[in-house]
PDB file of C-alpha atoms in Angstrom:
ATOM      1  CA  MET E   1     114.149  88.738  85.815  1.00  0.00           C
ATOM      2  CA  LYS E   2     112.540  84.563  85.865  1.00  0.00           C
ATOM      3  CA  LYS E   3     109.791  84.021  88.397  1.00  0.00           C
ATOM      4  CA  LEU E   4     110.784  81.632  90.865  1.00  0.00           C
ATOM      5  CA  THR E   5     108.602  78.400  91.144  1.00  0.00           C
ATOM      6  CA  ASP E   6     106.962  77.805  94.799  1.00  0.00           C
ATOM      7  CA  THR E   7     109.520  75.362  96.238  1.00  0.00           C
ATOM      8  CA  GLN E   8     112.288  77.818  95.027  1.00  0.00           C
ATOM      9  CA  ILE E   9     110.151  80.579  96.902  1.00  0.00           C
ATOM     10  CA  GLN E  10     109.786  78.148  99.867  1.00  0.00           C
ATOM     11  CA  GLN E  11     113.713  77.669  99.934  1.00  0.00           C
ATOM     12  CA  LYS E  12     114.180  80.898 100.000  1.00  0.00           C
ATOM     13  CA  LEU E  13     111.657  81.878 102.832  1.00  0.00           C
ATOM     14  CA  ASN E  14     113.489  79.176 104.949  1.00  0.00           C
ATOM     15  CA  GLU E  15     116.610  80.782 104.778  1.00  0.00           C
ATOM     16  CA  LEU E  16     115.280  84.151 105.436  1.00  0.00           C
ATOM     17  CA  LYS E  17     112.930  83.260 108.122  1.00  0.00           C
ATOM     18  CA  THR E  18     111.319  86.700 109.204  1.00  0.00           C
ATOM     19  CA  TRP E  19     109.638  86.803 106.054  1.00  0.00           C
ATOM     20  CA  LYS E  20     106.541  84.934 104.878  1.00  0.00           C
ATOM     21  CA  LEU E  21     104.476  84.654 101.965  1.00  0.00           C
ATOM     22  CA  ASN E  22     101.004  86.800 101.866  1.00  0.00           C
ATOM     23  CA  SER E  23      97.745  86.267 100.035  1.00  0.00           C
ATOM     24  CA  ASN E  24      98.855  88.744  97.161  1.00  0.00           C
ATOM     25  CA  HIS E  25     101.502  86.221  96.370  1.00  0.00           C
ATOM     26  CA  GLN E  26     104.232  88.765  97.684  1.00  0.00           C
ATOM     27  CA  ILE E  27     106.660  88.270 100.393  1.00  0.00           C
ATOM     28  CA  GLU E  28     106.192  90.224 103.371  1.00  0.00           C
ATOM     29  CA  ARG E  29     107.382  91.099 106.786  1.00  0.00           C
ATOM     30  CA  GLN E  30     105.883  93.245 109.101  1.00  0.00           C
ATOM     31  CA  PHE E  31     108.406  95.583 111.415  1.00  0.00           C
ATOM     32  CA  GLU E  32     107.314  97.484 115.004  1.00  0.00           C
ATOM     33  CA  PHE E  33     108.873 100.627 116.116  1.00  0.00           C
ATOM     34  CA  LYS E  34     108.497 102.586 119.445  1.00  0.00           C
ATOM     35  CA  ASP E  35     106.408 105.319 117.676  1.00  0.00           C
ATOM     36  CA  PHE E  36     105.610 106.832 114.397  1.00  0.00           C
ATOM     37  CA  LYS E  37     108.862 108.939 114.174  1.00  0.00           C
ATOM     38  CA  GLU E  38     110.731 105.532 114.148  1.00  0.00           C
ATOM     39  CA  SER E  39     108.505 104.159 111.412  1.00  0.00           C
ATOM     40  CA  MET E  40     109.349 106.986 109.288  1.00  0.00           C
ATOM     41  CA  LEU E  41     112.885 106.700 109.805  1.00  0.00           C
ATOM     42  CA  PHE E  42     112.674 103.029 109.249  1.00  0.00           C
ATOM     43  CA  VAL E  43     110.500 103.819 105.735  1.00  0.00           C
ATOM     44  CA  ASN E  44     113.224 106.203 104.909  1.00  0.00           C
ATOM     45  CA  LEU E  45     116.178 103.840 105.033  1.00  0.00           C
ATOM     46  CA  VAL E  46     113.751 101.515 103.014  1.00  0.00           C
ATOM     47  CA  ALA E  47     113.231 103.786 100.457  1.00  0.00           C
ATOM     48  CA  TYR E  48     117.064 104.524 100.192  1.00  0.00           C
ATOM     49  CA  LEU E  49     118.115 101.121  99.918  1.00  0.00           C
ATOM     50  CA  SER E  50     115.115 100.237  97.304  1.00  0.00           C
ATOM     51  CA  GLU E  51     116.259 103.360  95.050  1.00  0.00           C
ATOM     52  CA  LYS E  52     119.649 101.737  95.268  1.00  0.00           C
ATOM     53  CA  LEU E  53     118.418  98.391  93.718  1.00  0.00           C
ATOM     54  CA  ASN E  54     115.408 100.230  91.722  1.00  0.00           C
ATOM     55  CA  HIS E  55     113.083  97.869  93.332  1.00  0.00           C
ATOM     56  CA  HIS E  56     110.751  99.296  95.547  1.00  0.00           C
ATOM     57  CA  PRO E  57     108.105  97.512  97.807  1.00  0.00           C
ATOM     58  CA  ASP E  58     104.406  98.513  98.707  1.00  0.00           C
ATOM     59  CA  ILE E  59     104.788  99.961 102.087  1.00  0.00           C
ATOM     60  CA  LEU E  60     101.644 100.154 104.706  1.00  0.00           C
ATOM     61  CA  ILE E  61     102.490 102.499 107.444  1.00  0.00           C
ATOM     62  CA  LEU E  62     100.436 101.922 110.787  1.00  0.00           C
ATOM     63  CA  TRP E  63     101.795 104.339 113.456  1.00  0.00           C
ATOM     64  CA  ASN E  64     104.188 102.237 114.967  1.00  0.00           C
ATOM     65  CA  LYS E  65     104.002  99.414 112.495  1.00  0.00           C
ATOM     66  CA  VAL E  66     105.370  99.199 109.211  1.00  0.00           C
ATOM     67  CA  ARG E  67     104.638  96.232 106.740  1.00  0.00           C
ATOM     68  CA  LEU E  68     106.640  95.874 103.398  1.00  0.00           C
ATOM     69  CA  SER E  69     105.466  93.650 100.460  1.00  0.00           C
ATOM     70  CA  VAL E  70     107.669  92.894  97.695  1.00  0.00           C
ATOM     71  CA  SER E  71     106.748  91.028  94.276  1.00  0.00           C
ATOM     72  CA  THR E  72     108.158  91.750  90.770  1.00  0.00           C
ATOM     73  CA  HIS E  73     105.250  93.230  88.777  1.00  0.00           C
ATOM     74  CA  ASP E  74     107.254  92.724  85.156  1.00  0.00           C
ATOM     75  CA  ALA E  75     107.555  89.260  85.878  1.00  0.00           C
ATOM     76  CA  GLY E  76     103.934  88.461  87.366  1.00  0.00           C
ATOM     77  CA  GLY E  77     105.494  87.110  90.519  1.00  0.00           C
ATOM     78  CA  ILE E  78     108.220  86.713  93.232  1.00  0.00           C
ATOM     79  CA  THR E  79     111.971  87.013  91.521  1.00  0.00           C
ATOM     80  CA  ASP E  80     115.268  86.569  93.057  1.00  0.00           C
ATOM     81  CA  LEU E  81     115.262  90.683  92.825  1.00  0.00           C
ATOM     82  CA  ASP E  82     112.528  90.589  95.726  1.00  0.00           C
ATOM     83  CA  PHE E  83     114.718  88.321  97.841  1.00  0.00           C
ATOM     84  CA  LYS E  84     117.783  90.434  97.099  1.00  0.00           C
ATOM     85  CA  LEU E  85     115.621  93.687  98.236  1.00  0.00           C
ATOM     86  CA  ALA E  86     114.300  91.422 101.691  1.00  0.00           C
ATOM     87  CA  THR E  87     117.867  90.708 102.294  1.00  0.00           C
ATOM     88  CA  LEU E  88     119.291  94.003 101.739  1.00  0.00           C
ATOM     89  CA  ILE E  89     116.736  95.359 104.017  1.00  0.00           C
ATOM     90  CA  GLU E  90     117.515  92.989 106.801  1.00  0.00           C
ATOM     91  CA  GLU E  91     121.248  93.524 106.631  1.00  0.00           C
ATOM     92  CA  ASN E  92     120.864  97.278 106.744  1.00  0.00           C
ATOM     93  CA  LEU E  93     118.205  96.981 109.986  1.00  0.00           C
ATOM     94  CA  THR E  94     121.052  97.746 112.685  1.00  0.00           C
ATOM     95  CA  ILE E  95     121.611 101.326 111.150  1.00  0.00           C
ATOM     96  CA  LYS E  96     118.304 102.505 112.856  1.00  0.00           C
ATOM     97  CA  ARG E  97     119.683 101.430 116.403  1.00  0.00           C
ATOM     98  CA  ILE E  98     122.842 103.786 115.693  1.00  0.00           C
TER      99      ILE E  98
ATOM    100  CA  MET C   1      87.064 114.122 120.625  1.00  0.00           C
ATOM    101  CA  LYS C   2      83.201 113.098 119.672  1.00  0.00           C
ATOM    102  CA  LYS C   3      82.690 110.872 116.987  1.00  0.00           C
ATOM    103  CA  LEU C   4      80.721 112.475 114.488  1.00  0.00           C
ATOM    104  CA  THR C   5      77.507 111.182 113.135  1.00  0.00           C
ATOM    105  CA  ASP C   6      76.992 109.956 109.295  1.00  0.00           C
ATOM    106  CA  THR C   7      75.471 113.220 108.529  1.00  0.00           C
ATOM    107  CA  GLN C   8      78.241 115.353 109.941  1.00  0.00           C
ATOM    108  CA  ILE C   9      80.758 113.028 108.203  1.00  0.00           C
ATOM    109  CA  GLN C  10      78.690 113.634 104.616  1.00  0.00           C
ATOM    110  CA  GLN C  11      78.461 117.201 105.055  1.00  0.00           C
ATOM    111  CA  LYS C  12      82.238 117.492 105.948  1.00  0.00           C
ATOM    112  CA  LEU C  13      82.978 115.453 102.993  1.00  0.00           C
ATOM    113  CA  ASN C  14      80.734 117.354 100.566  1.00  0.00           C
ATOM    114  CA  GLU C  15      83.372 120.402 101.457  1.00  0.00           C
ATOM    115  CA  LEU C  16      86.671 118.369 101.133  1.00  0.00           C
ATOM    116  CA  LYS C  17      85.577 116.901  98.004  1.00  0.00           C
ATOM    117  CA  THR C  18      88.681 114.984  97.345  1.00  0.00           C
ATOM    118  CA  TRP C  19      88.352 112.596 100.253  1.00  0.00           C
ATOM    119  CA  LYS C  20      85.696 109.778 100.585  1.00  0.00           C
ATOM    120  CA  LEU C  21      84.790 107.316 102.937  1.00  0.00           C
ATOM    121  CA  ASN C  22      86.617 104.000 102.843  1.00  0.00           C
ATOM    122  CA  SER C  23      85.133 100.301 103.899  1.00  0.00           C
ATOM    123  CA  ASN C  24      87.071 100.570 106.937  1.00  0.00           C
ATOM    124  CA  HIS C  25      84.983 103.690 108.078  1.00  0.00           C
ATOM    125  CA  GLN C  26      87.987 105.790 107.661  1.00  0.00           C
ATOM    126  CA  ILE C  27      88.290 108.872 105.348  1.00  0.00           C
ATOM    127  CA  GLU C  28      90.787 108.315 102.821  1.00  0.00           C
ATOM    128  CA  ARG C  29      92.349 110.073  99.581  1.00  0.00           C
ATOM    129  CA  GLN C  30      94.849 108.836  97.058  1.00  0.00           C
ATOM    130  CA  PHE C  31      97.676 110.700  95.816  1.00  0.00           C
ATOM    131  CA  GLU C  32      99.418 109.927  92.603  1.00  0.00           C
ATOM    132  CA  PHE C  33     102.998 111.249  91.781  1.00  0.00           C
ATOM    133  CA  LYS C  34     105.754 110.870  89.060  1.00  0.00           C
ATOM    134  CA  ASP C  35     107.579 108.125  90.571  1.00  0.00           C
ATOM    135  CA  PHE C  36     108.621 106.660  94.030  1.00  0.00           C
ATOM    136  CA  LYS C  37     110.754 109.329  94.689  1.00  0.00           C
ATOM    137  CA  GLU C  38     108.182 112.269  95.035  1.00  0.00           C
ATOM    138  CA  SER C  39     105.942 109.647  96.824  1.00  0.00           C
ATOM    139  CA  MET C  40     108.304 109.720  99.574  1.00  0.00           C
ATOM    140  CA  LEU C  41     108.907 113.427  99.567  1.00  0.00           C
ATOM    141  CA  PHE C  42     105.089 113.671 100.014  1.00  0.00           C
ATOM    142  CA  VAL C  43     104.847 111.224 102.846  1.00  0.00           C
ATOM    143  CA  ASN C  44     107.348 112.937 104.439  1.00  0.00           C
ATOM    144  CA  LEU C  45     105.407 115.966 104.247  1.00  0.00           C
ATOM    145  CA  VAL C  46     102.328 114.300 105.782  1.00  0.00           C
ATOM    146  CA  ALA C  47     104.513 112.924 108.317  1.00  0.00           C
ATOM    147  CA  TYR C  48     105.688 116.463 109.399  1.00  0.00           C
ATOM    148  CA  LEU C  49     102.141 117.810 109.430  1.00  0.00           C
ATOM    149  CA  SER C  50     100.709 114.778 111.544  1.00  0.00           C
ATOM    150  CA  GLU C  51     103.674 115.086 114.195  1.00  0.00           C
ATOM    151  CA  LYS C  52     102.792 118.727 114.407  1.00  0.00           C
ATOM    152  CA  LEU C  53      98.745 117.495 114.890  1.00  0.00           C
ATOM    153  CA  ASN C  54      99.752 114.465 117.002  1.00  0.00           C
ATOM    154  CA  HIS C  55      97.401 112.274 114.577  1.00  0.00           C
ATOM    155  CA  HIS C  56      98.549 109.982 112.452  1.00  0.00           C
ATOM    156  CA  PRO C  57      97.161 108.798 109.121  1.00  0.00           C
ATOM    157  CA  ASP C  58      97.339 105.428 107.989  1.00  0.00           C
ATOM    158  CA  ILE C  59     100.036 105.463 104.915  1.00  0.00           C
ATOM    159  CA  LEU C  60     100.172 102.936 101.758  1.00  0.00           C
ATOM    160  CA  ILE C  61     102.853 103.717  99.135  1.00  0.00           C
ATOM    161  CA  LEU C  62     102.586 101.816  96.062  1.00  0.00           C
ATOM    162  CA  TRP C  63     105.357 103.333  94.233  1.00  0.00           C
ATOM    163  CA  ASN C  64     103.802 106.662  92.608  1.00  0.00           C
ATOM    164  CA  LYS C  65     100.689 106.297  94.509  1.00  0.00           C
ATOM    165  CA  VAL C  66     100.186 107.316  97.968  1.00  0.00           C
ATOM    166  CA  ARG C  67      96.838 106.351  99.905  1.00  0.00           C
ATOM    167  CA  LEU C  68      96.097 108.087 103.423  1.00  0.00           C
ATOM    168  CA  SER C  69      93.530 106.528 105.429  1.00  0.00           C
ATOM    169  CA  VAL C  70      92.375 108.752 108.510  1.00  0.00           C
ATOM    170  CA  SER C  71      90.275 107.989 111.332  1.00  0.00           C
ATOM    171  CA  THR C  72      90.171 108.405 115.330  1.00  0.00           C
ATOM    172  CA  HIS C  73      91.007 104.875 117.131  1.00  0.00           C
ATOM    173  CA  ASP C  74      90.267 106.416 120.813  1.00  0.00           C
ATOM    174  CA  ALA C  75      86.851 107.656 119.578  1.00  0.00           C
ATOM    175  CA  GLY C  76      86.126 104.499 117.539  1.00  0.00           C
ATOM    176  CA  GLY C  77      85.292 106.445 114.560  1.00  0.00           C
ATOM    177  CA  ILE C  78      85.429 109.714 112.410  1.00  0.00           C
ATOM    178  CA  THR C  79      86.043 112.835 114.227  1.00  0.00           C
ATOM    179  CA  ASP C  80      86.998 116.713 113.708  1.00  0.00           C
ATOM    180  CA  LEU C  81      90.291 115.745 114.226  1.00  0.00           C
ATOM    181  CA  ASP C  82      90.523 113.631 111.013  1.00  0.00           C
ATOM    182  CA  PHE C  83      88.692 116.247 108.997  1.00  0.00           C
ATOM    183  CA  LYS C  84      91.564 119.022 110.496  1.00  0.00           C
ATOM    184  CA  LEU C  85      94.488 116.540 109.672  1.00  0.00           C
ATOM    185  CA  ALA C  86      92.924 115.805 105.892  1.00  0.00           C
ATOM    186  CA  THR C  87      92.409 119.861 105.595  1.00  0.00           C
ATOM    187  CA  LEU C  88      96.107 120.709 106.726  1.00  0.00           C
ATOM    188  CA  ILE C  89      97.325 118.051 103.916  1.00  0.00           C
ATOM    189  CA  GLU C  90      95.284 119.870 101.653  1.00  0.00           C
ATOM    190  CA  GLU C  91      96.432 123.572 102.451  1.00  0.00           C
ATOM    191  CA  ASN C  92      99.923 121.883 102.353  1.00  0.00           C
ATOM    192  CA  LEU C  93      99.944 120.210  98.832  1.00  0.00           C
ATOM    193  CA  THR C  94     101.547 122.937  96.865  1.00  0.00           C
ATOM    194  CA  ILE C  95     104.796 122.543  98.836  1.00  0.00           C
ATOM    195  CA  LYS C  96     105.512 119.717  96.905  1.00  0.00           C
ATOM    196  CA  ARG C  97     105.485 122.012  93.662  1.00  0.00           C
ATOM    197  CA  ILE C  98     108.051 124.521  95.060  1.00  0.00           C
TER     198      ILE C  98
END
């Protein structure tokens, strides 16, 4: 998996909109929920999706907030796989509203 | 719930041993597992226990590592409740080995 250039990352972030680059050079999004239980339901969805993709985000749970940060350790940067995971999570966000 | 003094915190950490004070003035322990799936099983156990206690740690999942940090926001510091949660988690650690 090839590391993306800064320009490529910026292009993809422009498409994804809700994600941003963090100070650790990962792509990141923070989600907010009603309470801790809802956060945990979401984290378990993310766990399921990231196991499917065999690519896992760093996950920080702060009661009703969940912060996901993604990069590709093996490539030493951000790759297409990171955006694939972020997109997969975005596409499945509605599940939590069923 | 009354904030504990630094001396009280240190006494309790001496008993608990595996937990330490972090730079955010929370008590913290990092756990290490085989892989992401095992981390998630543990995080769900922690979620269950903290719901029971109605007191929730900050949870950071880094693939096979889970870092728990606990303080009491309402008290603006560390209280007995934080040590109660930490102790409850320690007591239930063996569950993941069943």
